[in-house]
């Protein structure tokens, strides 16, 4: 767990970035002087999400995926050619559920960020969930998931930095509109990574597993 030193705005910015990544979106703190409410929300989110991902039930895949921050991938994870086994698939579903819970916990922090960046964070979560669905159905390996998550994560950080710089440089109504366009462009670049059918099917499996019904396979295996 990361600690929050006093009188360190730069570290707080990094902390928000790391914490929101735990909640399925990176998120740069877009306020030059974060307020105490934001600090408290970040610490609370960090603690709650850390506890979720520390659940021993996730241990069967903890050596193969970075459960929280995408930059936590170890080198061996990037070259892992294994596909999810049948025994691992219920664990992956559990991981997705905990990601959803963490995303909800992070809602208070997202509400304190610039509105132009929130769609970027939301779509980053959708892209990541879609990639996890591809892993779940055996369409990509653990290593492919790791590499795509890292690439997308750094794309998000770049998009956030560009938007933030634009808003600070041009403090006028037009900048607000232009920054939203920048966010839309960043989101559009991820469409090639999105596999909505896989994501919808995985969500359907989650529902059927919850209700006890047998899931219906409508997708071909790898």
Coordinates of C-alpha atoms in Angstrom, one line a residue:
X1 CA 0.0 0.0 0.0
X2 CA 1.2 3.5 -0.8
X3 CA 1.3 6.1 2.0
X4 CA 0.2 9.7 1.6
X5 CA 3.0 12.1 2.7
X6 CA 1.9 15.6 3.7
X7 CA 2.7 18.7 1.7
X8 CA 3.4 16.7 -1.5
X9 CA 1.1 17.7 -4.3
X10 CA 3.1 15.9 -6.9
X11 CA 3.0 12.6 -4.9
X12 CA -0.7 13.0 -4.5
X13 CA -1.1 13.3 -8.3
X14 CA 0.9 10.1 -8.6
X15 CA -1.2 8.5 -5.9
X16 CA -4.5 9.3 -7.6
X17 CA -3.1 7.9 -10.8
X18 CA -2.1 4.7 -9.1
X19 CA -5.3 4.4 -7.1
X20 CA -7.6 5.0 -10.0
X21 CA -5.7 2.4 -12.0
X22 CA -6.6 0.0 -9.2
X23 CA -10.2 0.8 -9.9
X24 CA -9.8 0.1 -13.6
X25 CA -8.8 3.5 -14.8
X26 CA -5.6 5.4 -14.4
X27 CA -6.9 9.0 -13.7
X28 CA -4.5 11.9 -13.3
X29 CA -5.5 14.3 -10.5
X30 CA -6.6 17.2 -12.6
X31 CA -6.8 19.8 -9.8
X32 CA -3.5 21.7 -9.2
X33 CA -4.3 21.8 -5.4
X34 CA -6.2 18.7 -4.4
X35 CA -8.6 19.4 -1.6
X36 CA -8.8 17.4 1.6
X37 CA -12.0 15.7 0.5
X38 CA -10.2 14.4 -2.6
X39 CA -7.3 13.2 -0.4
X40 CA -9.6 11.3 1.9
X41 CA -11.5 9.8 -1.0
X42 CA -8.3 8.6 -2.6
X43 CA -7.0 7.0 0.6
X44 CA -10.4 5.3 1.2
X45 CA -10.5 4.0 -2.4
X46 CA -7.0 2.8 -2.2
X47 CA -7.6 0.9 1.0
X48 CA -10.9 -0.6 -0.2
X49 CA -9.7 -1.6 -3.6
X50 CA -6.5 -3.0 -2.2
X51 CA -8.5 -5.3 0.1
X52 CA -10.6 -6.5 -2.8
X53 CA -7.6 -7.5 -4.9
X54 CA -5.8 -9.1 -2.0
X55 CA -8.6 -11.7 -1.7
X56 CA -7.0 -15.2 -1.5
X57 CA -9.7 -16.4 -3.9
X58 CA -7.8 -14.6 -6.7
X59 CA -4.5 -16.3 -5.9
X60 CA -4.8 -18.9 -8.7
X61 CA -4.3 -16.1 -11.3
X62 CA -2.3 -13.6 -9.2
X63 CA 1.0 -14.8 -10.7
X64 CA -0.3 -14.4 -14.3
X65 CA -2.1 -11.0 -14.2
X66 CA -1.6 -7.7 -12.5
X67 CA -4.8 -7.7 -10.5
X68 CA -4.7 -3.9 -9.9
X69 CA -2.3 -1.5 -11.5
X70 CA -1.3 -2.4 -15.1
X71 CA 2.3 -1.4 -14.5
X72 CA 2.5 -4.1 -11.8
X73 CA 2.9 -6.7 -14.5
X74 CA 6.1 -8.7 -13.9
X75 CA 8.4 -9.5 -16.9
X76 CA 7.3 -13.1 -16.9
X77 CA 3.7 -12.0 -17.3
X78 CA 4.5 -10.2 -20.5
X79 CA 5.8 -13.4 -22.2
X80 CA 3.3 -15.9 -20.8
X81 CA 1.9 -17.9 -23.7
X82 CA -0.6 -19.8 -21.5
X83 CA -4.4 -19.4 -22.0
X84 CA -6.9 -19.4 -19.3
X85 CA -7.7 -23.0 -18.1
X86 CA -11.2 -24.1 -17.2
X87 CA -10.3 -24.0 -13.5
X88 CA -9.1 -20.4 -13.9
X89 CA -12.2 -19.1 -15.6
X90 CA -14.3 -18.8 -12.4
X91 CA -11.4 -16.9 -10.8
X92 CA -11.3 -14.5 -13.8
X93 CA -15.1 -13.9 -13.3
X94 CA -14.4 -13.2 -9.6
X95 CA -11.7 -10.8 -10.6
X96 CA -14.1 -8.9 -13.0
X97 CA -16.7 -8.7 -10.2
X98 CA -14.1 -7.1 -7.9
X99 CA -13.0 -4.7 -10.6
X100 CA -16.7 -3.7 -10.8
X101 CA -16.9 -3.1 -7.1
X102 CA -13.7 -1.1 -7.1
X103 CA -14.9 1.0 -10.0
X104 CA -18.0 1.8 -7.9
X105 CA -15.8 2.7 -4.9
X106 CA -13.8 5.1 -7.1
X107 CA -16.9 7.0 -8.2
X108 CA -16.4 9.7 -5.6
X109 CA -12.9 10.4 -6.8
X110 CA -13.9 10.4 -10.5
X111 CA -16.5 13.0 -9.6
X112 CA -13.7 15.3 -8.4
X113 CA -11.8 15.0 -11.7
X114 CA -12.2 17.2 -14.8
X115 CA -15.4 16.2 -16.6
X116 CA -13.5 15.9 -19.9
X117 CA -11.3 13.1 -18.5
X118 CA -14.1 11.0 -17.0
X119 CA -15.2 9.5 -20.4
X120 CA -11.6 8.5 -21.0
X121 CA -11.5 6.6 -17.7
X122 CA -14.9 4.9 -18.3
X123 CA -13.9 3.7 -21.8
X124 CA -10.5 2.5 -20.4
X125 CA -12.4 0.3 -18.1
X126 CA -14.6 -1.0 -20.9
X127 CA -11.5 -1.7 -23.1
X128 CA -9.8 -3.6 -20.2
X129 CA -12.9 -5.6 -19.4
X130 CA -13.2 -6.5 -23.1
X131 CA -9.6 -7.7 -23.1
X132 CA -10.3 -9.8 -20.0
X133 CA -13.3 -11.3 -21.8
X134 CA -11.0 -12.3 -24.7
X135 CA -8.8 -14.0 -22.1
X136 CA -11.8 -15.7 -20.6
X137 CA -12.9 -17.2 -23.9
X138 CA -9.4 -18.3 -24.9
X139 CA -8.9 -15.8 -27.7
X140 CA -5.8 -14.3 -26.2
X141 CA -3.1 -15.5 -23.8
X142 CA -2.2 -14.0 -20.5
X143 CA 0.9 -12.4 -22.0
X144 CA -1.2 -10.8 -24.8
X145 CA -3.6 -9.4 -22.1
X146 CA -0.7 -8.0 -20.1
X147 CA 0.9 -6.3 -23.1
X148 CA -2.4 -4.8 -24.4
X149 CA -3.3 -3.5 -20.9
X150 CA 0.1 -1.8 -20.5
X151 CA -0.1 -0.2 -24.0
X152 CA -3.7 1.1 -23.4
X153 CA -2.9 2.3 -19.9
X154 CA 0.0 4.5 -21.2
X155 CA -2.3 5.7 -24.0
X156 CA -4.7 6.9 -21.3
X157 CA -2.0 8.6 -19.3
X158 CA -0.9 10.4 -22.5
X159 CA -4.5 11.4 -23.3
X160 CA -5.1 12.8 -19.8
X161 CA -1.8 14.7 -19.9
X162 CA -2.7 16.3 -23.2
X163 CA -6.2 17.2 -22.1
X164 CA -4.9 18.7 -18.8
X165 CA -2.2 20.7 -20.6
X166 CA -4.7 22.0 -23.1
X167 CA -7.1 23.2 -20.4
X168 CA -4.4 24.9 -18.4
X169 CA -2.9 26.5 -21.4
X170 CA -6.1 27.8 -23.0
X171 CA -8.4 28.7 -20.1
X172 CA -11.5 29.7 -22.1
X173 CA -14.8 28.1 -23.2
X174 CA -13.4 27.0 -26.5
X175 CA -10.7 25.0 -24.7
X176 CA -13.5 23.1 -22.8
X177 CA -15.0 22.0 -26.1
X178 CA -11.6 21.2 -27.7
X179 CA -10.6 19.1 -24.8
X180 CA -13.7 17.0 -25.1
X181 CA -12.8 16.5 -28.7
X182 CA -9.4 15.3 -27.7
X183 CA -11.0 12.8 -25.3
X184 CA -13.2 11.5 -28.0
X185 CA -10.3 11.0 -30.3
X186 CA -8.4 9.1 -27.7
X187 CA -11.5 6.9 -27.1
X188 CA -11.9 6.3 -30.8
X189 CA -8.4 4.9 -31.1
X190 CA -9.3 2.0 -28.8
X191 CA -12.2 0.7 -30.9
X192 CA -9.9 -1.8 -32.6
X193 CA -9.2 -3.3 -29.2
X194 CA -12.8 -3.5 -28.2
X195 CA -14.6 -6.8 -28.6
X196 CA -18.1 -6.0 -27.3
X197 CA -19.5 -9.4 -28.2
X198 CA -17.0 -11.1 -26.0
X199 CA -17.6 -8.7 -23.2
X200 CA -21.4 -9.1 -23.4
X201 CA -21.0 -12.9 -23.5
X202 CA -18.8 -12.9 -20.4
X203 CA -21.2 -10.7 -18.6
X204 CA -24.0 -13.1 -19.5
X205 CA -21.9 -15.9 -18.0
X206 CA -21.5 -13.9 -14.9
X207 CA -25.3 -13.6 -14.6
X208 CA -26.0 -17.2 -15.2
X209 CA -23.3 -18.3 -12.7
X210 CA -25.0 -16.0 -10.2
X211 CA -28.4 -17.4 -10.8
X212 CA -27.2 -21.0 -11.1
X213 CA -28.4 -21.4 -14.7
X214 CA -26.2 -23.0 -17.3
X215 CA -24.5 -20.4 -19.5
X216 CA -25.1 -20.7 -23.3
X217 CA -22.0 -20.5 -25.4
X218 CA -22.6 -18.4 -28.5
X219 CA -18.9 -17.8 -29.2
X220 CA -16.4 -20.1 -30.8
X221 CA -13.4 -21.1 -28.7
X222 CA -9.9 -20.3 -29.7

